[in-house]
Coordinates of C-alpha atoms in Angstrom, one line a residue:
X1 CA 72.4 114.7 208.5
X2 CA 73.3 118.6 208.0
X3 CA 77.2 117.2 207.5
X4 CA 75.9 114.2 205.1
X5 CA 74.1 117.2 203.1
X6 CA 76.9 119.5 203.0
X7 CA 79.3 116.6 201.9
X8 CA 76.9 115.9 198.8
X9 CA 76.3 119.2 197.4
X10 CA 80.3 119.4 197.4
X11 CA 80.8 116.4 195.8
X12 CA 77.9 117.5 193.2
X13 CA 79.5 120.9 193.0
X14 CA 83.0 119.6 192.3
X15 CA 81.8 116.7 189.6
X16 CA 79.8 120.1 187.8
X17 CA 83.4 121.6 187.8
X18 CA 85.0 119.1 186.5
X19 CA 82.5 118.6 183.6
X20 CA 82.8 122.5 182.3
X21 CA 86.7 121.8 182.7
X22 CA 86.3 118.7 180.2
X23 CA 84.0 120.6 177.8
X24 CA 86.3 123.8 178.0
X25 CA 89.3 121.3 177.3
X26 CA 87.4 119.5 173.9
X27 CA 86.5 122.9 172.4
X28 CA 90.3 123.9 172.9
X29 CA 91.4 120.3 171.0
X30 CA 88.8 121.2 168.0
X31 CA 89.8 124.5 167.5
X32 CA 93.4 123.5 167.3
X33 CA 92.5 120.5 164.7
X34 CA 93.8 117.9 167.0
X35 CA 92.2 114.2 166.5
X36 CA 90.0 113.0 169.2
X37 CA 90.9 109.8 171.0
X38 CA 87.2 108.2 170.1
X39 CA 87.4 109.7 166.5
X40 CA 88.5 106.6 163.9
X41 CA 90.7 108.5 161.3
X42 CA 89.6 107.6 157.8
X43 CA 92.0 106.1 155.3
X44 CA 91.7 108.1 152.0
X45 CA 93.5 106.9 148.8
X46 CA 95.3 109.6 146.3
X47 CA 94.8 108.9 142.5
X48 CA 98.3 108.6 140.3
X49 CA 99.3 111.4 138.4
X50 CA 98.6 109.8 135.2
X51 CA 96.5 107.4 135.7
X52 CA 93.4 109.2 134.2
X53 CA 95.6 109.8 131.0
X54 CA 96.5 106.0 130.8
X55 CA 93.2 105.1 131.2
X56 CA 91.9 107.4 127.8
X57 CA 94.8 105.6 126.2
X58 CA 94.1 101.9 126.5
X59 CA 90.6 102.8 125.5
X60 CA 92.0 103.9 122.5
X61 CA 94.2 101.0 121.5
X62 CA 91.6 98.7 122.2
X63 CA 92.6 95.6 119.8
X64 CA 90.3 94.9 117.0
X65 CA 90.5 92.1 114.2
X66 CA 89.4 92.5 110.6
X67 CA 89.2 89.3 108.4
X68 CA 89.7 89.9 104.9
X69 CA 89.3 87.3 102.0
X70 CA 90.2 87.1 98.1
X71 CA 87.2 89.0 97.3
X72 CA 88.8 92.1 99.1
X73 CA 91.9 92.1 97.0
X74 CA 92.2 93.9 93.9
X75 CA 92.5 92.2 90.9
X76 CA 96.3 92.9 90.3
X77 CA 97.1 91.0 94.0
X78 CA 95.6 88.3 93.1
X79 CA 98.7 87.2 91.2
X80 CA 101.9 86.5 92.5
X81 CA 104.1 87.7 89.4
X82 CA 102.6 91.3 90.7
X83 CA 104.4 91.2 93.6
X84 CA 107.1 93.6 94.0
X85 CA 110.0 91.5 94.7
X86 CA 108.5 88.4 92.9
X87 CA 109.8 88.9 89.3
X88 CA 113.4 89.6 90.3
X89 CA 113.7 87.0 92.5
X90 CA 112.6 85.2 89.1
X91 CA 114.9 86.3 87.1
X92 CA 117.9 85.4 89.6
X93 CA 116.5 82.1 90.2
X94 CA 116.3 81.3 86.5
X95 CA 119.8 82.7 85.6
X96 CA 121.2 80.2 87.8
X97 CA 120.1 77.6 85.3
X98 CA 121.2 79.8 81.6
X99 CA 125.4 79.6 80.8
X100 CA 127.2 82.7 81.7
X101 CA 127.3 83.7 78.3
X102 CA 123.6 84.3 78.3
X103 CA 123.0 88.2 78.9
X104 CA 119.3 89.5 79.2
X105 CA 118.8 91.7 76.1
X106 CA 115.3 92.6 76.6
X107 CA 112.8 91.8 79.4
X108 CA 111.3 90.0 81.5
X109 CA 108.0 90.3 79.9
X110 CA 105.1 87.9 81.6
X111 CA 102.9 87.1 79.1
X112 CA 100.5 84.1 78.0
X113 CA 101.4 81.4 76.0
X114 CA 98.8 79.0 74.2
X115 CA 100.0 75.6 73.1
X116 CA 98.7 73.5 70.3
X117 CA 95.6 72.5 72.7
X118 CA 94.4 75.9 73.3
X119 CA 95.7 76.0 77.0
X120 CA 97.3 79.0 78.4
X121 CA 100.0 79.3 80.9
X122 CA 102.0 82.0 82.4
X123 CA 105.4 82.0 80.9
X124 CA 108.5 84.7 81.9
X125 CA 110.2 85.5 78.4
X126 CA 112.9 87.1 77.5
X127 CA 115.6 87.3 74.8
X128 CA 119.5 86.9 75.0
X129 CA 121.8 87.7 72.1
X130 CA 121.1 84.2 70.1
X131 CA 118.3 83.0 71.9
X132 CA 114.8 83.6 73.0
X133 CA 113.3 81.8 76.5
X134 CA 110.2 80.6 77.1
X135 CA 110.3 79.9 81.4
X136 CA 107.4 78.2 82.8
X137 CA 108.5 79.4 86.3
X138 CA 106.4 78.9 90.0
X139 CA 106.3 82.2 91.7
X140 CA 105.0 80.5 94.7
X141 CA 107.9 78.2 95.5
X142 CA 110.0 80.0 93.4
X143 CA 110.9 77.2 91.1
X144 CA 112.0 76.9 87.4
X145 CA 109.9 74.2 85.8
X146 CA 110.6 74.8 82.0
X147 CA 113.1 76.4 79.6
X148 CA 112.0 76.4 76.1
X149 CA 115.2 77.5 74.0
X150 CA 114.6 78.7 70.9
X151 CA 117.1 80.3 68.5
X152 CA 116.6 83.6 67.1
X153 CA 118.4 82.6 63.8
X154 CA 115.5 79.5 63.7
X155 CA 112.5 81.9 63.7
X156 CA 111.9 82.0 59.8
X157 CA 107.8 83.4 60.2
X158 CA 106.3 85.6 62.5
X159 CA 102.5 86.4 62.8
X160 CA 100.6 89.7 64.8
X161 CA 97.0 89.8 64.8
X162 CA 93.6 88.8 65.8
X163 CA 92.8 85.0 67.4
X164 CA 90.8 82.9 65.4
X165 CA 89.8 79.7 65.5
X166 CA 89.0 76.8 62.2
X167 CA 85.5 76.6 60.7
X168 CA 84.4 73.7 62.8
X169 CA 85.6 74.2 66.3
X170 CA 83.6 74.1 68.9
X171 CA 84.9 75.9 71.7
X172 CA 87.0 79.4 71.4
X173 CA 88.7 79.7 74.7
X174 CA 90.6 82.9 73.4
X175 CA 90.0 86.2 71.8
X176 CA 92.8 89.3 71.4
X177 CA 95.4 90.3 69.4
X178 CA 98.4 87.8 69.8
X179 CA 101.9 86.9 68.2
X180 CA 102.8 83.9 66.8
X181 CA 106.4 82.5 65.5
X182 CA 107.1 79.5 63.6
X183 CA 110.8 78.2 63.0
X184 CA 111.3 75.1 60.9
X185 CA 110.3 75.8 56.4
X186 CA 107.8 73.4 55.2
X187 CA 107.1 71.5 58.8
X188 CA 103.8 70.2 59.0
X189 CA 103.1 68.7 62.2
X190 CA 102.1 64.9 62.7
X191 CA 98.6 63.7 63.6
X192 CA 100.2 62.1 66.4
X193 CA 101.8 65.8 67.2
X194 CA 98.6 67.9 66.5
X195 CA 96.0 65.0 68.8
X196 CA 99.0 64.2 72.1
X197 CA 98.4 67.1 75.0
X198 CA 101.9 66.4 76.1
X199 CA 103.6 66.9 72.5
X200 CA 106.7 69.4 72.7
X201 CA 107.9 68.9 69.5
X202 CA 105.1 71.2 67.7
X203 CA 107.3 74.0 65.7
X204 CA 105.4 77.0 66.5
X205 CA 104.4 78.9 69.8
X206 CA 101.8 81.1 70.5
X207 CA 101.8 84.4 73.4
X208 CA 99.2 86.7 74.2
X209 CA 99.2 89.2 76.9
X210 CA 99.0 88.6 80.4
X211 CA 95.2 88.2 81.4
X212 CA 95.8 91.2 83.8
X213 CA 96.6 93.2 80.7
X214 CA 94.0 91.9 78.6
X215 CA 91.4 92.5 81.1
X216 CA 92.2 96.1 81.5
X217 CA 93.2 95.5 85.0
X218 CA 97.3 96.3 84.9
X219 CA 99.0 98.4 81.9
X220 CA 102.6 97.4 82.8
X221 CA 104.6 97.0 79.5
X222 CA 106.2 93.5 80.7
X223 CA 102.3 92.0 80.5
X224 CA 102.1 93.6 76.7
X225 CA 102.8 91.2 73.7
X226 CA 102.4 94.0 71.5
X227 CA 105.5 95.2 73.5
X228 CA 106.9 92.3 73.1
X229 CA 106.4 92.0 69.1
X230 CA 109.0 95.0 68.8
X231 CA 111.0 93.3 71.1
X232 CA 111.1 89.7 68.8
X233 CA 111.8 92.1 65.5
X234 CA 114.7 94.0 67.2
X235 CA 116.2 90.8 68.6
X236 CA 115.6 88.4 65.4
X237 CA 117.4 91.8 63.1
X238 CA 120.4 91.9 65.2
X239 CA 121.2 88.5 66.3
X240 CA 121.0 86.9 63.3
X241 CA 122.0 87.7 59.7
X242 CA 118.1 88.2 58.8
X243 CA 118.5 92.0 59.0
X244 CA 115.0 92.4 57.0
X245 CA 113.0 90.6 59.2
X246 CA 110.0 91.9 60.0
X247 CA 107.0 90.5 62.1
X248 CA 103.7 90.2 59.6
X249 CA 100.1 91.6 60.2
X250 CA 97.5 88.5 60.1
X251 CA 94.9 86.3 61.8
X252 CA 97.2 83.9 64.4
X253 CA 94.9 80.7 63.9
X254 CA 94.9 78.2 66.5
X255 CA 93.5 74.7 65.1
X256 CA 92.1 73.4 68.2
X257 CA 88.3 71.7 67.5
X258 CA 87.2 70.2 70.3
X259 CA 89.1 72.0 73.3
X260 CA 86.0 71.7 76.7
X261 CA 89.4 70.7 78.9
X262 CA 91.2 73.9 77.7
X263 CA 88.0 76.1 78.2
X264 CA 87.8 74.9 82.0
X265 CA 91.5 75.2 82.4
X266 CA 91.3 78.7 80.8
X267 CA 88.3 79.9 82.7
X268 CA 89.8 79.1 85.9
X269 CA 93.3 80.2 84.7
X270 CA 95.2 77.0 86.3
X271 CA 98.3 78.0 84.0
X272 CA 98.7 81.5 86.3
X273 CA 99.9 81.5 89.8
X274 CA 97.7 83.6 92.3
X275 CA 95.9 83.4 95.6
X276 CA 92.7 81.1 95.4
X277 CA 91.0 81.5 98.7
X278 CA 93.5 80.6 101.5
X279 CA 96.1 78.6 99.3
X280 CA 98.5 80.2 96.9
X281 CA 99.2 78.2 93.6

């Protein structure tokens, strides 16, 4: 029994030892910075060097859509002959349909011309050395539609002044200062002439400025007919043997009496090409 108890306390003695030995060994291991083998090292995930930096920047180009509509535009974009590139292109297009012998004197002026039903449509004129051209032209497509051709030496009367309209007409689509030239002594024009829509044989025309210009909302001198007045007495004194001619003060009547299809075409300006909602025509 002594032996059994002597073996124990040994045993007891030893397992004591070997204890302080382990806890001597662990303190060692931490001190040192090793890893113990029950410790589960922890993953830990670095940030990019810029990616703080990229993030501020996508914030600030975030995408963002603004819808605008006609009624954001300003009154000169509204209309394609104000576009920058729109009345050159114009020009080239239409002196692909003129002789080679036809130089430019003077111009382009855009202006308003009113035919013998009161309507107005935008018309690109200019003058050559013999003529003066009338060009119903489409800035949209960029299509000549109409040359009216009319010789300088053929203008015999010219007319500068107010609009007015006869005694007993009914509706006055037009009011302004505007030039009118007649060519062709003694013509008096047909009732068939004076009543058809369609007539192009009437021997007078009619130009006021460009609506833009008349409603104070563009001051270029190509959208002025009093511009163009001077233009008509230079060109009509040295292209022709009229050297005296001169371009009279007066009221520019237009005999129109009963003209409610004019008045909606005016108001609406159908004879000008410019953005209407989405569609340009």
């Amino acid at each position: 029994f002594n032996a059994k108890l002597q073996k124990m306390s040994a045993e007891g003695s030893n397992k004591e030892m070997d204890n302080e030995q382990d806890n001597e060994f662990e303190k060692e291991q931490a001190t040192k910075g090793a890893v113990l083998p029950e410790d589960v090292p922890t993953a830990t995930v670095q940030p990019f060097e810029g990616e703080g930096k990229a993030k501020s920047t996508l914030k600030q180009a975030d995408v963002t859509l603004q819808r605008l509509t006609t009624a954001d535009l300003k009154p000169v974009e509204h209309y394609k002959a104000m576009d920058q590139h729109a009345l050159k292109g114009a020009m080239e297009a239409i002196k692909t349909r003129l002789s080679d012998s036809e130089e430019v004197q003077k111009g382009p002026f855009v202006l308003s011309e009113i035919d013998h039903w009161d309507v107005a449509r935008e018309k690109v004129v200019f003058t050559s050395k013999k003529n003066l051209y009338s060009i119903r032209f489409d800035f949209v497509s960029n299509t000549v539609y109409e040359i009216k051709t009319i010789p300088l030496a053929a203008i015999d009367e010219a007319c500068y002044g107010d609009i007015a309209y006869p005694r007993f007409s009914m509706i006055k689509s037009h009011t302004g200062k505007a030039l009118k030239m007649s060519w062709g002594k003694d013509y008096e024009p047909s009732f068939w002439e004076r009543w058809n829509p369609f007539s192009t044989t009437i021997k007078h025309t009619v130009f006021q400025s460009h609506v833009l210009f008349q409603k104070g909302h563009a001051s270029d001198a190509f959208l002025s007919v009093e511009n163009f007045k001077t233009e008509v007495e230079r060109a009509v004194a040295q292209g022709t043997e009229n050297v005296a001619f001169k371009v009279q003060e007066g009221a520019v009547v237009i005999e129109s009496y009963a003209g409610v299809a004019a008045l909606v075409h005016n108001d609406s300006n159908l004879g000008f090409n410019k953005r209407r909602g989405g569609f340009d025509y």
